[in-house]
Amino acid sequence: MASDVALDPVATVRAFNRTVTERVGALEETYLARGRSLGASRLLWEIGRPGADVRELRARLGLDSGYLSRLLRGLESEGLVDVTGARGDARVRRATLTDAGRAELERLDAASDRLAASVLDPLPPARRARLVEAMATVARLLDAGQVVIERADAASADARTCLDRYYDELARRFPHGFDVGRSLHPGTDEFAEPHGAFLLARLHGRAIGCGGVLFEPDGTGYLKRMWVADDVRGMGVGGRLLAALEAAARERGCVATTLETNASLTEAIAMYRASGYAEVPAFNDEFYADHWFRKDLV
């Protein structure tokens, strides 16, 4: 039965944290009775069977480099992990599981499955389904809160990866494909200061979205190349990117932002309208556009 008493947000989060840490055994001296901490066990999972670059692990887990090094040394001393220079670049260190490490990972997986079953099994099917759905929602919302939006070089490797995926998506969705060479501003140099700004959205260090703004002589910020990865859509990343681009335009003294888009991008059009953009007559000759929008910032 729903309660009419308003929940205190901070107190509710703290109570949730207490319940989860106790239930999953995070407070125990060794996690899943395997003789090591939850942090060291999580690191084994993140290294996984393919292995991982140390700097990727640090970004993915949000760990201090000193603490990560201590965890890795501990796993090395157990004979579970090897840390070596990456092929072709000794400056890049890579962590891989040994045979013993892969065997331990299988034991950890089995113990983790048993723990998950112990959480679900006491509940009747309907409540079990509710719990699983709630957990999925919580995980996604917690991830959404960890998205970071930052200025970036539009010619950087991460920016190019995002732009290439964006162009591939347009090629799939537009009725007649997409060729960036026929679009306005096909290069990336124009997004460099002082003429513009380029932003990347990151989750656990991975670039998951991008967008650029060009500072026009008429005092408007022209938005271009907004994209969000499929697997994080619905988390509000697009809206945050849009707001950050508008903030960059405001900082530069722009009085409005403008953009154009294609009718095939229905989700983007809905987001622009919900964010206060009004449709206006065509203000450029973008080959792929059939909708033009403007939003006053003052």
mmCIF file of C-alpha atoms in Angstrom:
data_model
loop_
_atom_site.group_PDB
_atom_site.id
_atom_site.type_symbol
_atom_site.label_atom_id
_atom_site.label_comp_id
_atom_site.label_asym_id
_atom_site.label_seq_id
_atom_site.Cartn_x
_atom_site.Cartn_y
_atom_site.Cartn_z
ATOM 1 C CA MET A 1 0.000 0.000 0.000
ATOM 2 C CA ALA A 2 1.377 3.402 -0.969
ATOM 3 C CA SER A 3 2.274 5.750 1.876
ATOM 4 C CA ASP A 4 1.106 9.380 2.035
ATOM 5 C CA VAL A 5 4.228 10.326 4.018
ATOM 6 C CA ALA A 6 6.820 12.110 1.888
ATOM 7 C CA LEU A 7 10.181 10.365 1.947
ATOM 8 C CA ASP A 8 13.325 12.259 2.877
ATOM 9 C CA PRO A 9 15.537 11.787 -0.236
ATOM 10 C CA VAL A 10 18.883 11.772 1.570
ATOM 11 C CA ALA A 11 17.660 9.493 4.365
ATOM 12 C CA THR A 12 16.120 7.129 1.803
ATOM 13 C CA VAL A 13 19.363 6.861 -0.178
ATOM 14 C CA ARG A 14 21.346 6.217 3.000
ATOM 15 C CA ALA A 15 18.904 3.511 4.109
ATOM 16 C CA PHE A 16 19.097 1.922 0.670
ATOM 17 C CA ASN A 17 22.904 1.922 0.815
ATOM 18 C CA ARG A 18 22.867 0.275 4.249
ATOM 19 C CA THR A 19 20.490 -2.439 3.091
ATOM 20 C CA VAL A 20 22.422 -3.214 -0.085
ATOM 21 C CA THR A 21 25.892 -3.266 1.477
ATOM 22 C CA GLU A 22 24.684 -5.608 4.210
ATOM 23 C CA ARG A 23 22.742 -7.890 1.852
ATOM 24 C CA VAL A 24 25.530 -8.341 -0.714
ATOM 25 C CA GLY A 25 28.178 -8.932 1.945
ATOM 26 C CA ALA A 26 30.199 -5.787 1.242
ATOM 27 C CA LEU A 27 30.827 -5.374 4.985
ATOM 28 C CA GLU A 28 32.381 -8.813 5.406
ATOM 29 C CA GLU A 29 36.137 -9.132 5.731
ATOM 30 C CA THR A 30 36.332 -11.171 2.543
ATOM 31 C CA TYR A 31 33.825 -10.950 -0.287
ATOM 32 C CA LEU A 32 31.929 -14.155 -1.147
ATOM 33 C CA ALA A 33 34.275 -16.032 1.223
ATOM 34 C CA ARG A 34 37.048 -15.916 -1.385
ATOM 35 C CA GLY A 35 39.719 -14.377 0.830
ATOM 36 C CA ARG A 36 39.867 -10.907 -0.716
ATOM 37 C CA SER A 37 37.980 -7.625 -0.573
ATOM 38 C CA LEU A 38 35.002 -6.604 -2.681
ATOM 39 C CA GLY A 39 37.268 -4.109 -4.476
ATOM 40 C CA ALA A 40 39.801 -6.766 -5.474
ATOM 41 C CA SER A 41 37.022 -9.123 -6.591
ATOM 42 C CA ARG A 42 35.392 -6.388 -8.676
ATOM 43 C CA LEU A 43 38.764 -5.699 -10.305
ATOM 44 C CA LEU A 44 39.058 -9.352 -11.316
ATOM 45 C CA TRP A 45 35.645 -9.135 -12.988
ATOM 46 C CA GLU A 46 36.575 -5.926 -14.799
ATOM 47 C CA ILE A 47 39.842 -7.379 -16.114
ATOM 48 C CA GLY A 48 37.866 -10.374 -17.333
ATOM 49 C CA ARG A 49 39.001 -13.007 -19.755
ATOM 50 C CA PRO A 50 40.049 -10.569 -22.521
ATOM 51 C CA GLY A 51 42.199 -8.433 -20.181
ATOM 52 C CA ALA A 52 42.151 -4.628 -19.991
ATOM 53 C CA ASP A 53 44.461 -1.611 -20.105
ATOM 54 C CA VAL A 54 45.211 -0.285 -16.628
ATOM 55 C CA ARG A 55 44.163 3.254 -17.526
ATOM 56 C CA GLU A 56 40.842 1.927 -18.851
ATOM 57 C CA LEU A 57 40.308 0.098 -15.548
ATOM 58 C CA ARG A 58 41.038 3.290 -13.621
ATOM 59 C CA ALA A 59 38.517 5.268 -15.694
ATOM 60 C CA ARG A 60 35.884 2.526 -15.686
ATOM 61 C CA LEU A 61 36.002 1.999 -11.920
ATOM 62 C CA GLY A 62 36.745 5.606 -10.941
ATOM 63 C CA LEU A 63 39.655 4.499 -8.762
ATOM 64 C CA ASP A 64 42.633 6.489 -7.558
ATOM 65 C CA SER A 65 45.756 5.310 -9.406
ATOM 66 C CA GLY A 66 47.561 4.476 -6.148
ATOM 67 C CA TYR A 67 44.683 2.353 -4.837
ATOM 68 C CA LEU A 68 44.329 0.576 -8.185
ATOM 69 C CA SER A 69 48.064 -0.190 -8.195
ATOM 70 C CA ARG A 70 47.812 -1.705 -4.710
ATOM 71 C CA LEU A 71 44.876 -3.887 -5.757
ATOM 72 C CA LEU A 72 46.749 -5.058 -8.850
ATOM 73 C CA ARG A 73 49.876 -5.855 -6.839
ATOM 74 C CA GLY A 74 47.754 -7.915 -4.452
ATOM 75 C CA LEU A 75 46.223 -9.906 -7.328
ATOM 76 C CA GLU A 76 49.679 -10.373 -8.855
ATOM 77 C CA SER A 77 51.028 -11.701 -5.551
ATOM 78 C CA GLU A 78 48.185 -14.270 -5.571
ATOM 79 C CA GLY A 79 49.262 -15.366 -9.033
ATOM 80 C CA LEU A 80 45.916 -14.343 -10.526
ATOM 81 C CA VAL A 81 46.964 -11.414 -12.723
ATOM 82 C CA ASP A 82 49.901 -10.387 -14.910
ATOM 83 C CA VAL A 83 50.562 -6.696 -15.569
ATOM 84 C CA THR A 84 52.829 -6.038 -18.558
ATOM 85 C CA GLY A 85 53.546 -3.376 -21.154
ATOM 86 C CA ALA A 86 51.101 -3.414 -24.049
ATOM 87 C CA ARG A 87 52.357 -4.733 -27.371
ATOM 88 C CA GLY A 88 53.913 -1.900 -29.342
ATOM 89 C CA ASP A 89 53.877 0.607 -26.463
ATOM 90 C CA ALA A 90 55.588 -0.281 -23.196
ATOM 91 C CA ARG A 91 54.176 2.871 -21.594
ATOM 92 C CA VAL A 92 50.668 1.390 -21.719
ATOM 93 C CA ARG A 93 50.263 -1.287 -19.042
ATOM 94 C CA ARG A 94 47.821 -4.117 -19.574
ATOM 95 C CA ALA A 95 46.360 -6.480 -16.978
ATOM 96 C CA THR A 96 45.503 -10.062 -17.984
ATOM 97 C CA LEU A 97 44.324 -13.060 -16.006
ATOM 98 C CA THR A 98 46.613 -16.029 -15.513
ATOM 99 C CA ASP A 99 45.283 -19.587 -15.738
ATOM 100 C CA ALA A 100 44.754 -19.438 -11.978
ATOM 101 C CA GLY A 101 43.004 -16.091 -12.405
ATOM 102 C CA ARG A 102 40.579 -17.488 -14.969
ATOM 103 C CA ALA A 103 39.796 -20.414 -12.675
ATOM 104 C CA GLU A 104 39.210 -18.012 -9.763
ATOM 105 C CA LEU A 105 36.939 -15.893 -11.951
ATOM 106 C CA GLU A 106 34.772 -18.948 -12.618
ATOM 107 C CA ARG A 107 34.526 -19.610 -8.872
ATOM 108 C CA LEU A 108 33.618 -15.961 -8.248
ATOM 109 C CA ASP A 109 30.928 -16.108 -10.934
ATOM 110 C CA ALA A 110 29.418 -19.224 -9.362
ATOM 111 C CA ALA A 111 29.468 -17.685 -5.861
ATOM 112 C CA SER A 112 27.936 -14.463 -7.176
ATOM 113 C CA ASP A 113 25.156 -16.430 -8.891
ATOM 114 C CA ARG A 114 24.403 -18.189 -5.605
ATOM 115 C CA LEU A 115 24.234 -14.835 -3.814
ATOM 116 C CA ALA A 116 21.820 -13.464 -6.425
ATOM 117 C CA ALA A 117 19.646 -16.561 -6.101
ATOM 118 C CA SER A 118 19.575 -16.156 -2.306
ATOM 119 C CA VAL A 119 18.191 -12.641 -2.765
ATOM 120 C CA LEU A 120 15.475 -13.708 -5.224
ATOM 121 C CA ASP A 121 14.447 -17.191 -4.109
ATOM 122 C CA PRO A 122 12.652 -16.231 -0.836
ATOM 123 C CA LEU A 123 10.272 -13.953 -2.742
ATOM 124 C CA PRO A 124 7.098 -15.072 -4.520
ATOM 125 C CA PRO A 125 7.217 -14.663 -8.338
ATOM 126 C CA ALA A 126 5.352 -11.339 -8.484
ATOM 127 C CA ARG A 127 7.601 -9.678 -5.904
ATOM 128 C CA ARG A 128 10.676 -11.228 -7.485
ATOM 129 C CA ALA A 129 9.712 -9.628 -10.806
ATOM 130 C CA ARG A 130 9.149 -6.280 -9.079
ATOM 131 C CA LEU A 131 12.550 -6.448 -7.407
ATOM 132 C CA VAL A 132 14.362 -7.288 -10.665
ATOM 133 C CA GLU A 133 12.607 -4.455 -12.481
ATOM 134 C CA ALA A 134 13.378 -2.027 -9.667
ATOM 135 C CA MET A 135 17.039 -3.064 -9.654
ATOM 136 C CA ALA A 136 17.300 -2.467 -13.405
ATOM 137 C CA THR A 137 15.756 0.980 -12.962
ATOM 138 C CA VAL A 138 18.081 1.871 -10.081
ATOM 139 C CA ALA A 139 21.170 0.726 -11.974
ATOM 140 C CA ARG A 140 20.230 2.795 -15.024
ATOM 141 C CA LEU A 141 19.444 5.900 -12.978
ATOM 142 C CA LEU A 142 22.694 5.583 -11.019
ATOM 143 C CA ASP A 143 24.584 5.327 -14.312
ATOM 144 C CA ALA A 144 22.767 8.424 -15.587
ATOM 145 C CA GLY A 145 24.046 10.324 -12.562
ATOM 146 C CA GLN A 146 27.629 9.361 -13.388
ATOM 147 C CA VAL A 147 27.623 10.786 -16.918
ATOM 148 C CA VAL A 148 30.222 13.553 -17.255
ATOM 149 C CA ILE A 149 30.103 16.187 -20.009
ATOM 150 C CA GLU A 150 33.377 17.907 -20.847
ATOM 151 C CA ARG A 151 35.022 20.057 -23.485
ATOM 152 C CA ALA A 152 37.108 18.095 -25.957
ATOM 153 C CA ASP A 153 39.151 18.393 -29.132
ATOM 154 C CA ALA A 154 36.844 17.511 -32.034
ATOM 155 C CA ALA A 155 39.820 15.894 -33.770
ATOM 156 C CA SER A 156 40.629 13.576 -30.847
ATOM 157 C CA ALA A 157 40.275 9.810 -31.183
ATOM 158 C CA ASP A 158 37.189 9.635 -28.929
ATOM 159 C CA ALA A 159 35.504 12.508 -30.771
ATOM 160 C CA ARG A 160 36.219 10.901 -34.147
ATOM 161 C CA THR A 161 34.783 7.597 -32.922
ATOM 162 C CA CYS A 162 31.565 9.323 -31.823
ATOM 163 C CA LEU A 163 31.292 11.269 -35.079
ATOM 164 C CA ASP A 164 31.886 8.157 -37.185
ATOM 165 C CA ARG A 165 29.134 6.303 -35.305
ATOM 166 C CA TYR A 166 26.866 9.319 -35.756
ATOM 167 C CA TYR A 167 27.481 9.388 -39.501
ATOM 168 C CA ASP A 168 26.858 5.628 -39.715
ATOM 169 C CA GLU A 169 23.528 6.060 -37.932
ATOM 170 C CA LEU A 170 22.473 8.869 -40.285
ATOM 171 C CA ALA A 171 23.389 6.706 -43.259
ATOM 172 C CA ARG A 172 21.073 3.976 -41.917
ATOM 173 C CA ARG A 173 18.187 6.252 -40.998
ATOM 174 C CA PHE A 174 18.070 8.764 -43.851
ATOM 175 C CA PRO A 175 16.057 7.508 -46.846
ATOM 176 C CA HIS A 176 18.899 8.215 -49.258
ATOM 177 C CA GLY A 177 21.858 7.650 -46.948
ATOM 178 C CA PHE A 178 24.317 10.217 -45.642
ATOM 179 C CA ASP A 179 27.583 11.622 -46.980
ATOM 180 C CA VAL A 180 29.267 14.048 -44.598
ATOM 181 C CA GLY A 181 30.956 15.699 -47.565
ATOM 182 C CA ARG A 182 27.576 17.017 -48.726
ATOM 183 C CA SER A 183 26.705 18.375 -45.287
ATOM 184 C CA LEU A 184 27.634 21.802 -43.945
ATOM 185 C CA HIS A 185 30.814 21.960 -41.847
ATOM 186 C CA PRO A 186 32.109 18.463 -42.671
ATOM 187 C CA GLY A 187 35.428 19.004 -40.879
ATOM 188 C CA THR A 188 36.228 19.345 -37.198
ATOM 189 C CA ASP A 189 38.634 22.309 -37.168
ATOM 190 C CA GLU A 190 35.808 24.875 -36.992
ATOM 191 C CA PHE A 191 34.756 23.611 -33.564
ATOM 192 C CA ALA A 192 38.058 24.694 -32.032
ATOM 193 C CA GLU A 193 38.255 27.816 -29.880
ATOM 194 C CA PRO A 194 37.659 30.671 -30.417
ATOM 195 C CA HIS A 195 35.259 29.824 -33.242
ATOM 196 C CA GLY A 196 33.340 27.080 -31.483
ATOM 197 C CA ALA A 197 33.304 24.360 -28.836
ATOM 198 C CA PHE A 198 32.992 20.583 -28.925
ATOM 199 C CA LEU A 199 31.663 18.471 -26.049
ATOM 200 C CA LEU A 200 31.889 14.787 -25.185
ATOM 201 C CA ALA A 201 29.645 12.891 -22.793
ATOM 202 C CA ARG A 202 31.417 10.090 -20.889
ATOM 203 C CA LEU A 203 30.216 7.227 -18.720
ATOM 204 C CA HIS A 204 32.872 5.330 -16.759
ATOM 205 C CA GLY A 205 35.464 6.912 -19.074
ATOM 206 C CA ARG A 206 33.762 5.768 -22.290
ATOM 207 C CA ALA A 207 32.680 8.428 -24.790
ATOM 208 C CA ILE A 208 28.917 7.939 -25.245
ATOM 209 C CA GLY A 209 27.831 11.166 -26.937
ATOM 210 C CA CYS A 210 28.992 14.359 -28.571
ATOM 211 C CA GLY A 211 27.899 17.735 -29.840
ATOM 212 C CA GLY A 212 29.375 20.945 -31.197
ATOM 213 C CA VAL A 213 28.490 24.638 -31.315
ATOM 214 C CA LEU A 214 29.773 27.253 -33.737
ATOM 215 C CA PHE A 215 29.781 30.886 -32.599
ATOM 216 C CA GLU A 216 28.248 32.819 -35.486
ATOM 217 C CA PRO A 217 28.940 36.518 -36.288
ATOM 218 C CA ASP A 218 25.236 37.366 -35.794
ATOM 219 C CA GLY A 219 25.412 36.418 -32.105
ATOM 220 C CA THR A 220 23.862 32.967 -32.369
ATOM 221 C CA GLY A 221 25.290 29.594 -31.414
ATOM 222 C CA TYR A 222 24.796 27.114 -34.241
ATOM 223 C CA LEU A 223 24.485 23.557 -32.878
ATOM 224 C CA LYS A 224 25.811 20.680 -34.949
ATOM 225 C CA ARG A 225 26.707 16.958 -34.712
ATOM 226 C CA MET A 226 24.663 16.020 -31.654
ATOM 227 C CA TRP A 227 24.685 12.266 -31.068
ATOM 228 C CA VAL A 228 24.110 9.796 -28.193
ATOM 229 C CA ALA A 229 24.959 6.073 -28.220
ATOM 230 C CA ASP A 230 22.041 3.655 -28.523
ATOM 231 C CA ASP A 231 22.721 1.856 -25.248
ATOM 232 C CA VAL A 232 22.396 5.017 -23.113
ATOM 233 C CA ARG A 233 19.369 6.586 -24.768
ATOM 234 C CA GLY A 234 16.546 7.269 -22.361
ATOM 235 C CA MET A 235 19.014 8.330 -19.634
ATOM 236 C CA GLY A 236 18.735 12.058 -20.364
ATOM 237 C CA VAL A 237 22.198 12.329 -21.939
ATOM 238 C CA GLY A 238 20.887 14.151 -25.013
ATOM 239 C CA GLY A 239 19.126 16.770 -22.904
ATOM 240 C CA ARG A 240 22.248 17.327 -20.811
ATOM 241 C CA LEU A 241 24.403 17.699 -23.917
ATOM 242 C CA LEU A 242 21.939 20.190 -25.349
ATOM 243 C CA ALA A 243 21.917 22.217 -22.122
ATOM 244 C CA ALA A 244 25.724 22.177 -21.964
ATOM 245 C CA LEU A 245 25.990 23.418 -25.560
ATOM 246 C CA GLU A 246 23.531 26.209 -24.765
ATOM 247 C CA ALA A 247 25.615 27.100 -21.698
ATOM 248 C CA ALA A 248 28.742 27.306 -23.872
ATOM 249 C CA ALA A 249 26.862 29.625 -26.236
ATOM 250 C CA ARG A 250 25.703 31.816 -23.331
ATOM 251 C CA GLU A 251 29.249 32.052 -21.994
ATOM 252 C CA ARG A 252 30.311 33.330 -25.395
ATOM 253 C CA GLY A 253 27.576 35.990 -25.328
ATOM 254 C CA CYS A 254 25.224 34.349 -27.819
ATOM 255 C CA VAL A 255 21.620 35.530 -27.647
ATOM 256 C CA ALA A 256 20.126 32.415 -29.262
ATOM 257 C CA THR A 257 20.953 28.931 -30.456
ATOM 258 C CA THR A 258 19.930 27.488 -33.815
ATOM 259 C CA LEU A 259 20.016 24.054 -35.378
ATOM 260 C CA GLU A 260 18.598 22.048 -38.234
ATOM 261 C CA THR A 261 17.604 18.403 -38.439
ATOM 262 C CA ASN A 262 15.948 15.778 -40.583
ATOM 263 C CA ALA A 263 12.401 14.439 -40.232
ATOM 264 C CA SER A 264 13.814 10.907 -39.812
ATOM 265 C CA LEU A 265 15.239 11.897 -36.411
ATOM 266 C CA THR A 266 11.910 11.968 -34.604
ATOM 267 C CA GLU A 267 13.387 11.592 -31.105
ATOM 268 C CA ALA A 268 15.704 14.564 -31.645
ATOM 269 C CA ILE A 269 12.865 16.745 -32.919
ATOM 270 C CA ALA A 270 10.757 15.863 -29.870
ATOM 271 C CA MET A 271 13.657 16.725 -27.546
ATOM 272 C CA TYR A 272 14.275 20.093 -29.240
ATOM 273 C CA ARG A 273 10.630 21.072 -28.995
ATOM 274 C CA ALA A 274 10.439 19.976 -25.347
ATOM 275 C CA SER A 275 13.557 22.064 -24.648
ATOM 276 C CA GLY A 276 11.986 25.278 -25.922
ATOM 277 C CA TYR A 277 13.054 25.301 -29.574
ATOM 278 C CA ALA A 278 10.608 26.830 -32.035
ATOM 279 C CA GLU A 279 10.536 25.885 -35.701
ATOM 280 C CA VAL A 280 11.626 28.724 -38.013
ATOM 281 C CA PRO A 281 12.062 29.192 -41.774
ATOM 282 C CA ALA A 282 15.188 27.678 -43.309
ATOM 283 C CA PHE A 283 18.233 29.799 -42.461
ATOM 284 C CA ASN A 284 20.841 27.797 -44.388
ATOM 285 C CA ASP A 285 21.145 25.353 -47.273
ATOM 286 C CA GLU A 286 22.018 22.199 -45.300
ATOM 287 C CA PHE A 287 21.507 19.412 -47.850
ATOM 288 C CA TYR A 288 19.980 16.924 -45.383
ATOM 289 C CA ALA A 289 17.748 19.302 -43.398
ATOM 290 C CA ASP A 290 13.997 19.739 -43.606
ATOM 291 C CA HIS A 291 13.398 21.291 -40.155
ATOM 292 C CA TRP A 292 15.104 24.395 -38.720
ATOM 293 C CA PHE A 293 14.863 25.508 -35.064
ATOM 294 C CA ARG A 294 15.805 28.477 -32.878
ATOM 295 C CA LYS A 295 15.789 29.134 -29.133
ATOM 296 C CA ASP A 296 16.310 32.534 -27.517
ATOM 297 C CA LEU A 297 18.773 32.394 -24.631
ATOM 298 C CA VAL A 298 18.205 35.814 -23.066
#
